[in-house]
mmCIF file of N, CA and C in Angstrom:
data_model
loop_
_atom_site.group_PDB
_atom_site.id
_atom_site.type_symbol
_atom_site.label_atom_id
_atom_site.label_comp_id
_atom_site.label_asym_id
_atom_site.label_seq_id
_atom_site.Cartn_x
_atom_site.Cartn_y
_atom_site.Cartn_z
ATOM 1 N N MET Q 1481 0.644 -0.994 0.040
ATOM 2 C CA MET Q 1481 -0.059 0.081 -0.096
ATOM 3 C C MET Q 1481 1.069 1.333 -0.084
ATOM 4 N N THR Q 1482 0.612 2.148 -0.752
ATOM 5 C CA THR Q 1482 1.187 3.519 -0.798
ATOM 6 C C THR Q 1482 0.498 4.612 0.180
ATOM 7 N N HIS Q 1483 1.050 5.006 0.738
ATOM 8 C CA HIS Q 1483 0.525 6.120 1.771
ATOM 9 C C HIS Q 1483 1.118 7.321 2.012
ATOM 10 N N ALA Q 1484 0.482 8.563 1.947
ATOM 11 C CA ALA Q 1484 1.057 9.914 2.347
ATOM 12 C C ALA Q 1484 0.485 10.664 3.266
ATOM 13 N N GLU Q 1485 0.791 11.451 4.165
ATOM 14 C CA GLU Q 1485 -0.129 12.073 5.102
ATOM 15 C C GLU Q 1485 0.703 13.132 5.668
ATOM 16 N N ASN Q 1486 -0.055 14.499 5.962
ATOM 17 C CA ASN Q 1486 0.531 15.346 6.390
ATOM 18 C C ASN Q 1486 -0.619 16.127 7.393
ATOM 19 N N GLU Q 1487 0.043 17.071 8.358
ATOM 20 C CA GLU Q 1487 -0.598 17.770 9.130
ATOM 21 C C GLU Q 1487 -0.420 19.168 9.498
ATOM 22 N N THR Q 1488 -1.183 19.973 9.555
ATOM 23 C CA THR Q 1488 -1.060 21.373 10.042
ATOM 24 C C THR Q 1488 -2.007 21.844 11.002
ATOM 25 N N THR Q 1489 -1.696 23.073 11.350
ATOM 26 C CA THR Q 1489 -3.022 23.805 12.291
ATOM 27 C C THR Q 1489 -3.276 25.246 11.461
ATOM 28 N N ILE Q 1490 -4.629 25.312 11.450
ATOM 29 C CA ILE Q 1490 -4.955 26.437 10.503
ATOM 30 C C ILE Q 1490 -5.895 27.142 11.617
ATOM 31 N N SER Q 1491 -5.497 28.503 11.449
ATOM 32 C CA SER Q 1491 -6.338 29.493 12.635
ATOM 33 C C SER Q 1491 -7.735 29.827 12.086
ATOM 34 N N ARG Q 1492 -8.644 28.966 12.127
ATOM 35 C CA ARG Q 1492 -10.061 29.067 11.620
ATOM 36 C C ARG Q 1492 -10.496 27.869 12.311
ATOM 37 N N SER Q 1493 -11.894 28.110 12.517
ATOM 38 C CA SER Q 1493 -12.632 27.284 13.105
ATOM 39 C C SER Q 1493 -13.025 25.771 12.072
ATOM 40 N N PRO Q 1494 -13.263 24.694 12.947
ATOM 41 C CA PRO Q 1494 -13.496 23.406 12.143
ATOM 42 C C PRO Q 1494 -14.682 23.652 11.068
ATOM 43 N N GLU Q 1495 -15.567 24.217 11.414
ATOM 44 C CA GLU Q 1495 -16.911 24.639 10.561
ATOM 45 C C GLU Q 1495 -16.112 25.303 9.419
ATOM 46 N N ASP Q 1496 -15.346 26.499 9.480
ATOM 47 C CA ASP Q 1496 -14.705 26.837 8.470
ATOM 48 C C ASP Q 1496 -13.984 26.325 7.624
ATOM 49 N N VAL Q 1497 -13.096 25.403 8.016
ATOM 50 C CA VAL Q 1497 -12.174 24.700 7.161
ATOM 51 C C VAL Q 1497 -13.042 23.609 6.603
ATOM 52 N N TYR Q 1498 -14.062 22.817 7.130
ATOM 53 C CA TYR Q 1498 -14.672 21.781 6.471
ATOM 54 C C TYR Q 1498 -15.577 22.280 5.516
ATOM 55 N N ALA Q 1499 -16.156 23.454 5.633
ATOM 56 C CA ALA Q 1499 -16.830 24.016 4.598
ATOM 57 C C ALA Q 1499 -16.187 24.532 3.396
ATOM 58 N N PHE Q 1500 -15.021 24.965 3.265
ATOM 59 C CA PHE Q 1500 -14.059 25.230 2.295
ATOM 60 C C PHE Q 1500 -13.548 23.889 1.650
ATOM 61 N N LEU Q 1501 -13.258 22.876 2.269
ATOM 62 C CA LEU Q 1501 -12.719 21.676 1.701
ATOM 63 C C LEU Q 1501 -13.952 21.208 1.333
ATOM 64 N N ALA Q 1502 -14.937 21.248 1.638
ATOM 65 C CA ALA Q 1502 -16.374 20.301 1.092
ATOM 66 C C ALA Q 1502 -16.702 20.896 -0.097
ATOM 67 N N ASP Q 1503 -16.510 22.041 -0.396
ATOM 68 C CA ASP Q 1503 -16.588 22.777 -1.632
ATOM 69 C C ASP Q 1503 -15.483 22.477 -2.682
ATOM 70 N N GLY Q 1504 -15.745 21.474 -3.442
ATOM 71 C CA GLY Q 1504 -14.750 21.121 -4.357
ATOM 72 C C GLY Q 1504 -14.304 22.532 -5.193
ATOM 73 N N SER Q 1505 -15.119 23.194 -5.482
ATOM 74 C CA SER Q 1505 -14.824 24.389 -6.451
ATOM 75 C C SER Q 1505 -13.547 25.248 -5.839
ATOM 76 N N ASN Q 1506 -13.350 25.137 -4.493
ATOM 77 C CA ASN Q 1506 -12.206 25.704 -4.101
ATOM 78 C C ASN Q 1506 -10.981 24.932 -4.222
ATOM 79 N N ASN Q 1507 -10.943 23.956 -4.761
ATOM 80 C CA ASN Q 1507 -9.680 23.084 -4.755
ATOM 81 C C ASN Q 1507 -8.624 23.900 -5.603
ATOM 82 N N PRO Q 1508 -8.754 24.522 -6.697
ATOM 83 C CA PRO Q 1508 -7.932 25.385 -7.729
ATOM 84 C C PRO Q 1508 -7.214 26.319 -6.437
ATOM 85 N N ALA Q 1509 -7.712 26.837 -5.688
ATOM 86 C CA ALA Q 1509 -7.163 27.972 -4.877
ATOM 87 C C ALA Q 1509 -6.181 27.546 -3.820
ATOM 88 N N TRP Q 1510 -6.023 26.195 -3.721
ATOM 89 C CA TRP Q 1510 -5.038 25.930 -2.956
ATOM 90 C C TRP Q 1510 -4.143 24.616 -3.400
ATOM 91 N N ARG Q 1511 -4.757 23.762 -4.283
ATOM 92 C CA ARG Q 1511 -4.078 22.607 -4.954
ATOM 93 C C ARG Q 1511 -3.473 22.938 -6.508
ATOM 94 N N SER Q 1512 -2.238 23.254 -6.529
ATOM 95 C CA SER Q 1512 -1.368 23.818 -7.524
ATOM 96 C C SER Q 1512 -1.682 22.960 -8.921
ATOM 97 N N GLY Q 1513 -1.860 21.497 -8.768
ATOM 98 C CA GLY Q 1513 -2.365 20.832 -9.889
ATOM 99 C C GLY Q 1513 -3.550 20.677 -10.565
ATOM 100 N N VAL Q 1514 -4.717 21.470 -9.802
ATOM 101 C CA VAL Q 1514 -6.038 21.411 -10.352
ATOM 102 C C VAL Q 1514 -6.203 22.435 -11.400
ATOM 103 N N GLN Q 1515 -6.319 21.784 -12.806
ATOM 104 C CA GLN Q 1515 -6.503 22.703 -13.686
ATOM 105 C C GLN Q 1515 -8.132 23.170 -13.883
ATOM 106 N N ALA Q 1516 -8.996 22.378 -13.791
ATOM 107 C CA ALA Q 1516 -10.328 22.704 -13.703
ATOM 108 C C ALA Q 1516 -11.120 21.499 -12.883
ATOM 109 N N ILE Q 1517 -12.433 22.251 -12.410
ATOM 110 C CA ILE Q 1517 -13.311 21.453 -11.553
ATOM 111 C C ILE Q 1517 -14.625 21.665 -11.437
ATOM 112 N N SER Q 1518 -15.663 20.900 -11.616
ATOM 113 C CA SER Q 1518 -16.963 21.073 -11.538
ATOM 114 C C SER Q 1518 -17.741 20.101 -10.957
ATOM 115 N N LEU Q 1519 -18.919 20.276 -10.231
ATOM 116 C CA LEU Q 1519 -19.635 19.165 -9.772
ATOM 117 C C LEU Q 1519 -20.324 18.741 -10.828
ATOM 118 N N LYS Q 1520 -20.290 17.147 -10.971
ATOM 119 C CA LYS Q 1520 -20.898 16.416 -11.891
ATOM 120 C C LYS Q 1520 -22.172 15.894 -11.428
ATOM 121 N N SER Q 1521 -22.271 15.580 -10.051
ATOM 122 C CA SER Q 1521 -23.485 14.972 -9.757
ATOM 123 C C SER Q 1521 -23.792 15.229 -8.208
ATOM 124 N N GLY Q 1522 -24.847 15.206 -7.625
ATOM 125 C CA GLY Q 1522 -25.172 15.246 -6.136
ATOM 126 C C GLY Q 1522 -25.303 16.655 -5.805
ATOM 127 N N HIS Q 1523 -24.935 16.888 -4.478
ATOM 128 C CA HIS Q 1523 -25.245 18.242 -3.896
ATOM 129 C C HIS Q 1523 -23.754 18.588 -3.534
ATOM 130 N N ALA Q 1524 -23.322 19.903 -3.764
ATOM 131 C CA ALA Q 1524 -21.956 20.174 -3.207
ATOM 132 C C ALA Q 1524 -21.551 19.866 -1.968
ATOM 133 N N GLY Q 1525 -20.280 19.384 -1.914
ATOM 134 C CA GLY Q 1525 -20.114 19.052 -0.371
ATOM 135 C C GLY Q 1525 -20.791 17.555 0.147
ATOM 136 N N ALA Q 1526 -21.701 17.159 -0.210
ATOM 137 C CA ALA Q 1526 -22.628 16.101 0.346
ATOM 138 C C ALA Q 1526 -21.982 14.657 0.096
ATOM 139 N N LEU Q 1527 -22.393 13.991 0.953
ATOM 140 C CA LEU Q 1527 -22.021 12.451 0.613
ATOM 141 C C LEU Q 1527 -22.409 12.232 -0.679
ATOM 142 N N GLY Q 1528 -21.945 11.319 -1.701
ATOM 143 C CA GLY Q 1528 -22.089 10.859 -2.836
ATOM 144 C C GLY Q 1528 -22.079 11.965 -3.826
ATOM 145 N N ALA Q 1529 -21.557 13.162 -3.549
ATOM 146 C CA ALA Q 1529 -21.217 14.144 -4.762
ATOM 147 C C ALA Q 1529 -20.215 13.631 -5.616
ATOM 148 N N VAL Q 1530 -20.262 13.933 -6.582
ATOM 149 C CA VAL Q 1530 -19.037 13.511 -7.697
ATOM 150 C C VAL Q 1530 -18.497 14.679 -8.269
ATOM 151 N N TYR Q 1531 -17.402 15.070 -8.091
ATOM 152 C CA TYR Q 1531 -16.730 16.275 -8.891
ATOM 153 C C TYR Q 1531 -15.612 15.791 -10.086
ATOM 154 N N ARG Q 1532 -15.978 16.400 -11.268
ATOM 155 C CA ARG Q 1532 -15.366 16.240 -12.395
ATOM 156 C C ARG Q 1532 -14.016 17.019 -12.181
ATOM 157 N N GLN Q 1533 -12.831 16.419 -12.051
ATOM 158 C CA GLN Q 1533 -11.661 17.405 -12.163
ATOM 159 C C GLN Q 1533 -10.483 16.830 -12.979
ATOM 160 N N THR Q 1534 -9.966 17.840 -13.506
ATOM 161 C CA THR Q 1534 -8.708 17.630 -14.468
ATOM 162 C C THR Q 1534 -7.693 18.356 -13.846
ATOM 163 N N LEU Q 1535 -6.704 17.440 -13.932
ATOM 164 C CA LEU Q 1535 -5.406 17.671 -13.065
ATOM 165 C C LEU Q 1535 -4.177 17.564 -14.310
ATOM 166 N N ALA Q 1536 -3.241 18.331 -13.748
ATOM 167 C CA ALA Q 1536 -2.003 18.366 -14.425
ATOM 168 C C ALA Q 1536 -1.128 17.280 -14.131
ATOM 169 N N GLY Q 1537 -0.870 16.354 -15.114
ATOM 170 C CA GLY Q 1537 -0.295 15.013 -15.023
ATOM 171 C C GLY Q 1537 1.258 14.925 -15.636
ATOM 172 N N PRO Q 1538 1.699 13.862 -15.553
ATOM 173 C CA PRO Q 1538 3.249 13.643 -16.209
ATOM 174 C C PRO Q 1538 3.495 14.371 -17.425
ATOM 175 N N GLY Q 1539 4.512 15.226 -17.584
ATOM 176 C CA GLY Q 1539 4.970 15.858 -18.810
ATOM 177 C C GLY Q 1539 4.062 16.731 -19.171
ATOM 178 N N GLY Q 1540 3.087 17.571 -18.214
ATOM 179 C CA GLY Q 1540 2.279 18.432 -18.469
ATOM 180 C C GLY Q 1540 0.784 18.133 -19.196
ATOM 181 N N ARG Q 1541 0.613 16.935 -19.244
ATOM 182 C CA ARG Q 1541 -0.440 16.350 -19.822
ATOM 183 C C ARG Q 1541 -1.592 16.311 -19.074
ATOM 184 N N SER Q 1542 -3.050 16.867 -19.402
ATOM 185 C CA SER Q 1542 -4.075 17.167 -18.337
ATOM 186 C C SER Q 1542 -4.547 15.473 -18.250
ATOM 187 N N ILE Q 1543 -4.920 14.973 -17.075
ATOM 188 C CA ILE Q 1543 -5.423 13.812 -16.774
ATOM 189 C C ILE Q 1543 -6.625 13.848 -15.805
ATOM 190 N N ASP Q 1544 -7.548 12.954 -15.922
ATOM 191 C CA ASP Q 1544 -8.717 13.055 -15.125
ATOM 192 C C ASP Q 1544 -8.269 12.635 -13.847
ATOM 193 N N GLY Q 1545 -9.209 13.406 -12.803
ATOM 194 C CA GLY Q 1545 -9.041 12.977 -11.456
ATOM 195 C C GLY Q 1545 -10.309 13.142 -10.829
ATOM 196 N N ASP Q 1546 -11.361 12.625 -11.421
ATOM 197 C CA ASP Q 1546 -12.802 12.993 -10.991
ATOM 198 C C ASP Q 1546 -12.843 12.030 -9.452
ATOM 199 N N TYR Q 1547 -13.558 12.782 -8.331
ATOM 200 C CA TYR Q 1547 -13.517 12.079 -7.104
ATOM 201 C C TYR Q 1547 -15.042 12.179 -6.589
ATOM 202 N N GLU Q 1548 -15.373 11.237 -5.574
ATOM 203 C CA GLU Q 1548 -16.578 10.984 -5.144
ATOM 204 C C GLU Q 1548 -16.440 11.368 -3.497
ATOM 205 N N ILE Q 1549 -17.433 12.050 -2.923
ATOM 206 C CA ILE Q 1549 -17.176 12.319 -1.392
ATOM 207 C C ILE Q 1549 -17.828 11.040 -0.902
ATOM 208 N N THR Q 1550 -16.983 10.234 -0.165
ATOM 209 C CA THR Q 1550 -17.295 8.982 0.544
ATOM 210 C C THR Q 1550 -17.704 8.776 2.006
ATOM 211 N N ALA Q 1551 -17.285 10.024 2.916
ATOM 212 C CA ALA Q 1551 -17.531 10.428 4.195
ATOM 213 C C ALA Q 1551 -17.703 11.972 4.255
ATOM 214 N N ALA Q 1552 -18.807 12.299 5.099
ATOM 215 C CA ALA Q 1552 -19.176 13.746 5.263
ATOM 216 C C ALA Q 1552 -19.701 13.747 6.483
ATOM 217 N N ASP Q 1553 -18.845 14.001 7.800
ATOM 218 C CA ASP Q 1553 -19.348 14.512 9.065
ATOM 219 C C ASP Q 1553 -18.657 15.842 9.374
ATOM 220 N N PRO Q 1554 -19.770 16.590 9.063
ATOM 221 C CA PRO Q 1554 -19.313 18.156 9.152
ATOM 222 C C PRO Q 1554 -18.450 18.656 10.180
ATOM 223 N N SER Q 1555 -17.318 19.200 10.165
ATOM 224 C CA SER Q 1555 -16.360 19.683 11.042
ATOM 225 C C SER Q 1555 -15.371 18.539 11.520
ATOM 226 N N ARG Q 1556 -15.527 17.218 11.215
ATOM 227 C CA ARG Q 1556 -14.512 16.473 11.626
ATOM 228 C C ARG Q 1556 -14.012 15.632 10.636
ATOM 229 N N LEU Q 1557 -14.645 15.162 9.739
ATOM 230 C CA LEU Q 1557 -14.225 14.033 8.521
ATOM 231 C C LEU Q 1557 -14.919 14.605 7.114
ATOM 232 N N LEU Q 1558 -13.631 14.629 6.183
ATOM 233 C CA LEU Q 1558 -14.321 14.672 4.726
ATOM 234 C C LEU Q 1558 -13.677 13.436 4.116
ATOM 235 N N GLY Q 1559 -14.114 12.393 3.562
ATOM 236 C CA GLY Q 1559 -13.483 11.449 2.867
ATOM 237 C C GLY Q 1559 -13.821 11.372 1.471
ATOM 238 N N PHE Q 1560 -13.023 10.800 0.598
ATOM 239 C CA PHE Q 1560 -13.458 10.644 -0.853
ATOM 240 C C PHE Q 1560 -12.338 9.534 -1.764
ATOM 241 N N GLN Q 1561 -12.738 9.297 -2.598
ATOM 242 C CA GLN Q 1561 -12.203 8.041 -3.321
ATOM 243 C C GLN Q 1561 -12.222 8.792 -4.961
ATOM 244 N N VAL Q 1562 -11.095 8.901 -5.378
ATOM 245 C CA VAL Q 1562 -10.908 9.119 -6.767
ATOM 246 C C VAL Q 1562 -11.528 7.793 -7.757
ATOM 247 N N VAL Q 1563 -12.376 8.275 -8.656
ATOM 248 C CA VAL Q 1563 -13.248 7.343 -9.423
ATOM 249 C C VAL Q 1563 -12.752 7.427 -11.043
ATOM 250 N N ALA Q 1564 -11.533 8.441 -11.375
ATOM 251 C CA ALA Q 1564 -11.457 8.502 -12.790
ATOM 252 C C ALA Q 1564 -9.899 8.858 -12.911
ATOM 253 N N GLY Q 1565 -9.182 8.262 -13.586
ATOM 254 C CA GLY Q 1565 -7.820 8.743 -13.755
ATOM 255 C C GLY Q 1565 -6.962 7.436 -13.615
ATOM 256 N N PRO Q 1566 -5.792 7.610 -13.937
ATOM 257 C CA PRO Q 1566 -4.723 6.399 -13.854
ATOM 258 C C PRO Q 1566 -4.554 6.112 -12.462
ATOM 259 N N ALA Q 1567 -4.563 6.899 -11.300
ATOM 260 C CA ALA Q 1567 -4.295 6.614 -9.983
ATOM 261 C C ALA Q 1567 -5.680 6.678 -9.150
ATOM 262 N N ARG Q 1568 -6.106 5.805 -8.307
ATOM 263 C CA ARG Q 1568 -7.311 6.047 -7.926
ATOM 264 C C ARG Q 1568 -7.207 5.794 -6.198
ATOM 265 N N PRO Q 1569 -6.689 6.854 -5.631
ATOM 266 C CA PRO Q 1569 -6.322 6.758 -4.021
ATOM 267 C C PRO Q 1569 -7.833 6.824 -3.391
ATOM 268 N N THR Q 1570 -7.636 6.747 -2.091
ATOM 269 C CA THR Q 1570 -8.733 7.118 -1.304
ATOM 270 C C THR Q 1570 -8.017 8.405 -0.489
ATOM 271 N N GLY Q 1571 -8.897 9.182 0.039
ATOM 272 C CA GLY Q 1571 -8.194 10.197 1.007
ATOM 273 C C GLY Q 1571 -8.991 10.669 2.047
ATOM 274 N N ALA Q 1572 -8.742 11.449 2.999
ATOM 275 C CA ALA Q 1572 -9.528 12.130 4.027
ATOM 276 C C ALA Q 1572 -8.813 13.085 4.606
ATOM 277 N N TYR Q 1573 -9.622 14.029 5.005
ATOM 278 C CA TYR Q 1573 -9.342 15.326 5.869
ATOM 279 C C TYR Q 1573 -9.673 15.145 6.934
ATOM 280 N N HIS Q 1574 -9.101 15.007 7.927
ATOM 281 C CA HIS Q 1574 -9.428 14.889 9.544
ATOM 282 C C HIS Q 1574 -9.329 16.021 10.264
ATOM 283 N N LEU Q 1575 -10.524 16.526 10.815
ATOM 284 C CA LEU Q 1575 -10.473 17.708 11.450
ATOM 285 C C LEU Q 1575 -10.657 17.729 12.648
ATOM 286 N N THR Q 1576 -9.816 18.270 13.886
ATOM 287 C CA THR Q 1576 -9.732 18.428 15.471
ATOM 288 C C THR Q 1576 -9.586 19.715 15.676
ATOM 289 N N PRO Q 1577 -10.660 20.315 16.673
ATOM 290 C CA PRO Q 1577 -10.535 21.437 17.295
ATOM 291 C C PRO Q 1577 -9.263 21.567 18.213
ATOM 292 N N VAL Q 1578 -8.778 22.663 17.993
ATOM 293 C CA VAL Q 1578 -7.438 22.829 19.076
ATOM 294 C C VAL Q 1578 -7.525 24.226 19.490
ATOM 295 N N PRO Q 1579 -6.965 24.519 20.547
ATOM 296 C CA PRO Q 1579 -7.079 26.023 21.039
ATOM 297 C C PRO Q 1579 -6.505 27.090 19.657
ATOM 298 N N GLY Q 1580 -7.269 27.909 19.402
ATOM 299 C CA GLY Q 1580 -7.231 28.782 18.351
ATOM 300 C C GLY Q 1580 -7.389 28.266 16.731
ATOM 301 N N GLY Q 1581 -7.820 27.228 16.735
ATOM 302 C CA GLY Q 1581 -8.023 27.182 15.409
ATOM 303 C C GLY Q 1581 -8.362 25.393 15.157
ATOM 304 N N THR Q 1582 -7.787 24.805 14.076
ATOM 305 C CA THR Q 1582 -8.203 23.528 13.811
ATOM 306 C C THR Q 1582 -7.076 22.796 13.172
ATOM 307 N N ALA Q 1583 -6.707 21.480 13.754
ATOM 308 C CA ALA Q 1583 -5.793 20.775 13.308
ATOM 309 C C ALA Q 1583 -6.182 19.944 12.187
ATOM 310 N N VAL Q 1584 -5.495 19.759 10.957
ATOM 311 C CA VAL Q 1584 -6.044 19.328 9.633
ATOM 312 C C VAL Q 1584 -4.883 18.142 9.508
ATOM 313 N N ARG Q 1585 -5.415 17.041 9.250
ATOM 314 C CA ARG Q 1585 -4.466 15.604 9.047
ATOM 315 C C ARG Q 1585 -5.092 15.249 7.472
ATOM 316 N N PHE Q 1586 -3.977 15.238 6.505
ATOM 317 C CA PHE Q 1586 -4.643 15.006 5.138
ATOM 318 C C PHE Q 1586 -3.915 13.557 4.821
ATOM 319 N N THR Q 1587 -4.644 12.783 4.425
ATOM 320 C CA THR Q 1587 -4.118 11.234 4.330
ATOM 321 C C THR Q 1587 -4.808 11.013 2.939
ATOM 322 N N LEU Q 1588 -3.643 10.213 2.194
ATOM 323 C CA LEU Q 1588 -3.938 9.549 1.067
ATOM 324 C C LEU Q 1588 -3.362 7.951 1.065
ATOM 325 N N ASP Q 1589 -4.320 7.400 0.299
ATOM 326 C CA ASP Q 1589 -3.961 5.957 0.341
ATOM 327 C C ASP Q 1589 -4.196 4.945 -0.931
ATOM 328 N N LEU Q 1590 -3.259 4.200 -1.692
ATOM 329 C CA LEU Q 1590 -3.465 3.693 -2.684
ATOM 330 C C LEU Q 1590 -3.044 2.339 -2.876
ATOM 331 N N GLN Q 1591 -3.558 1.129 -3.272
ATOM 332 C CA GLN Q 1591 -3.386 -0.183 -3.483
ATOM 333 C C GLN Q 1591 -2.936 -0.067 -4.784
ATOM 334 N N PRO Q 1592 -1.696 -0.087 -5.131
ATOM 335 C CA PRO Q 1592 -1.290 -0.218 -6.547
ATOM 336 C C PRO Q 1592 -1.472 -1.574 -6.944
ATOM 337 N N LYS Q 1593 -1.902 -1.872 -8.420
ATOM 338 C CA LYS Q 1593 -2.232 -3.053 -9.134
ATOM 339 C C LYS Q 1593 -1.574 -3.040 -10.304
ATOM 340 N N GLY Q 1594 -1.319 -4.032 -10.959
ATOM 341 C CA GLY Q 1594 -0.888 -4.051 -12.311
ATOM 342 C C GLY Q 1594 0.311 -3.406 -12.425
ATOM 343 N N LEU Q 1595 0.317 -2.420 -13.583
ATOM 344 C CA LEU Q 1595 1.537 -1.699 -14.063
ATOM 345 C C LEU Q 1595 1.887 -0.399 -12.853
ATOM 346 N N MET Q 1596 0.450 -0.266 -12.151
ATOM 347 C CA MET Q 1596 0.887 0.529 -11.014
ATOM 348 C C MET Q 1596 1.636 0.130 -9.977
ATOM 349 N N LYS Q 1597 2.017 -0.730 -9.876
ATOM 350 C CA LYS Q 1597 2.971 -1.380 -8.844
ATOM 351 C C LYS Q 1597 4.378 -0.836 -9.613
ATOM 352 N N VAL Q 1598 4.574 -0.973 -10.752
ATOM 353 C CA VAL Q 1598 5.741 -0.620 -11.344
ATOM 354 C C VAL Q 1598 6.038 1.029 -11.109
ATOM 355 N N LEU Q 1599 5.123 1.715 -11.169
ATOM 356 C CA LEU Q 1599 4.865 3.197 -10.922
ATOM 357 C C LEU Q 1599 4.973 3.743 -9.412
ATOM 358 N N ALA Q 1600 4.908 2.675 -8.681
ATOM 359 C CA ALA Q 1600 4.675 3.294 -7.299
ATOM 360 C C ALA Q 1600 5.471 4.190 -6.712
ATOM 361 N N PRO Q 1601 6.824 4.178 -6.878
ATOM 362 C CA PRO Q 1601 7.615 5.281 -6.593
ATOM 363 C C PRO Q 1601 7.395 6.647 -6.955
ATOM 364 N N MET Q 1602 6.864 6.705 -8.337
ATOM 365 C CA MET Q 1602 6.411 8.073 -8.892
ATOM 366 C C MET Q 1602 5.181 8.319 -8.301
ATOM 367 N N VAL Q 1603 4.426 7.427 -7.868
ATOM 368 C CA VAL Q 1603 2.733 7.746 -7.452
ATOM 369 C C VAL Q 1603 3.206 8.001 -5.920
ATOM 370 N N GLN Q 1604 3.795 7.584 -5.079
ATOM 371 C CA GLN Q 1604 4.327 8.009 -4.062
ATOM 372 C C GLN Q 1604 4.780 9.383 -3.989
ATOM 373 N N ARG Q 1605 5.536 9.965 -4.668
ATOM 374 C CA ARG Q 1605 5.935 11.040 -4.678
ATOM 375 C C ARG Q 1605 5.111 12.126 -5.053
ATOM 376 N N THR Q 1606 3.985 11.593 -6.071
ATOM 377 C CA THR Q 1606 2.928 12.580 -6.229
ATOM 378 C C THR Q 1606 1.970 12.684 -5.245
ATOM 379 N N MET Q 1607 1.995 11.867 -4.571
ATOM 380 C CA MET Q 1607 0.814 11.777 -3.412
ATOM 381 C C MET Q 1607 1.450 12.757 -2.307
ATOM 382 N N GLU Q 1608 2.788 12.540 -2.230
ATOM 383 C CA GLU Q 1608 3.531 13.359 -0.970
ATOM 384 C C GLU Q 1608 3.472 14.756 -1.166
ATOM 385 N N LYS Q 1609 3.630 15.048 -2.879
ATOM 386 C CA LYS Q 1609 3.484 16.437 -3.016
ATOM 387 C C LYS Q 1609 2.148 17.016 -2.699
ATOM 388 N N GLU Q 1610 1.065 16.065 -3.027
ATOM 389 C CA GLU Q 1610 -0.473 16.419 -2.905
ATOM 390 C C GLU Q 1610 -0.704 16.621 -1.331
ATOM 391 N N VAL Q 1611 -0.227 15.991 -0.456
ATOM 392 C CA VAL Q 1611 -0.479 16.067 1.143
ATOM 393 C C VAL Q 1611 0.332 17.422 1.498
ATOM 394 N N PHE Q 1612 1.590 17.769 0.882
ATOM 395 C CA PHE Q 1612 2.333 18.799 1.521
ATOM 396 C C PHE Q 1612 1.786 20.331 1.047
ATOM 397 N N GLN Q 1613 0.606 20.168 0.279
ATOM 398 C CA GLN Q 1613 -0.043 21.405 -0.038
ATOM 399 C C GLN Q 1613 -0.915 21.824 0.950
ATOM 400 N N LEU Q 1614 -0.971 21.414 2.047
ATOM 401 C CA LEU Q 1614 -1.791 21.709 3.248
ATOM 402 C C LEU Q 1614 -1.281 23.131 3.626
ATOM 403 N N ALA Q 1615 0.045 23.226 3.423
ATOM 404 C CA ALA Q 1615 0.741 24.747 3.767
ATOM 405 C C ALA Q 1615 -0.256 26.018 2.787
ATOM 406 N N ASN Q 1616 -0.515 25.430 1.638
ATOM 407 C CA ASN Q 1616 -1.198 26.542 0.781
ATOM 408 C C ASN Q 1616 -2.823 26.564 1.444
ATOM 409 N N LEU Q 1617 -3.218 25.568 1.811
ATOM 410 C CA LEU Q 1617 -4.613 25.528 2.469
ATOM 411 C C LEU Q 1617 -4.540 26.537 3.633
ATOM 412 N N LYS Q 1618 -3.665 26.133 4.635
ATOM 413 C CA LYS Q 1618 -3.329 27.105 5.433
ATOM 414 C C LYS Q 1618 -3.208 28.712 5.342
ATOM 415 N N ALA Q 1619 -2.509 28.980 4.143
ATOM 416 C CA ALA Q 1619 -2.092 30.299 3.566
ATOM 417 C C ALA Q 1619 -3.521 30.885 3.083
ATOM 418 N N VAL Q 1620 -4.210 30.038 2.349
ATOM 419 C CA VAL Q 1620 -5.494 30.783 1.667
ATOM 420 C C VAL Q 1620 -6.620 30.940 2.959
ATOM 421 N N LEU Q 1621 -6.719 29.803 3.732
ATOM 422 C CA LEU Q 1621 -7.710 30.206 4.796
ATOM 423 C C LEU Q 1621 -7.578 31.036 5.913
ATOM 424 N N GLU Q 1622 -6.200 31.435 6.224
ATOM 425 C CA GLU Q 1622 -5.913 32.223 7.130
ATOM 426 C C GLU Q 1622 -5.891 33.788 6.569
ATOM 427 N N ALA Q 1623 -5.901 33.958 5.260
ATOM 428 C CA ALA Q 1623 -5.982 35.322 4.665
ATOM 429 C C ALA Q 1623 -7.103 35.902 4.374
ATOM 430 N N ARG Q 1624 -8.303 34.921 4.547
ATOM 431 C CA ARG Q 1624 -9.572 35.254 4.459
ATOM 432 C C ARG Q 1624 -10.144 36.289 5.489
#
């Protein structure tokens, strides 16, 4: 299993952090690889919502990265499953209230299969880059 994780503390309430993360249209504001995103089905931020997402892939190619919200516990947990694209990790944002803000832990997991096993080191690096973008999330939310 390939795993990546990062944590930061954001000087905003768990409700504010959750609301921002649950609305997929906010992704381009803090995730550098997101080229385009739109709600494909369901209600924005709700369990079962699917977002159509285009990401910057290897060599500058655009790749699909659509995802579905699989866990929606406001102010505590937002989980998702990537449902389109070459890699289909599961991920979650775990929110914990702390004095002065919210501790946010971002996890990504992928069970590589077939050719993906050969590409596991590259996928691992990509997942690590993704979770380390929490610093961007912190900057964006604290500037609001």
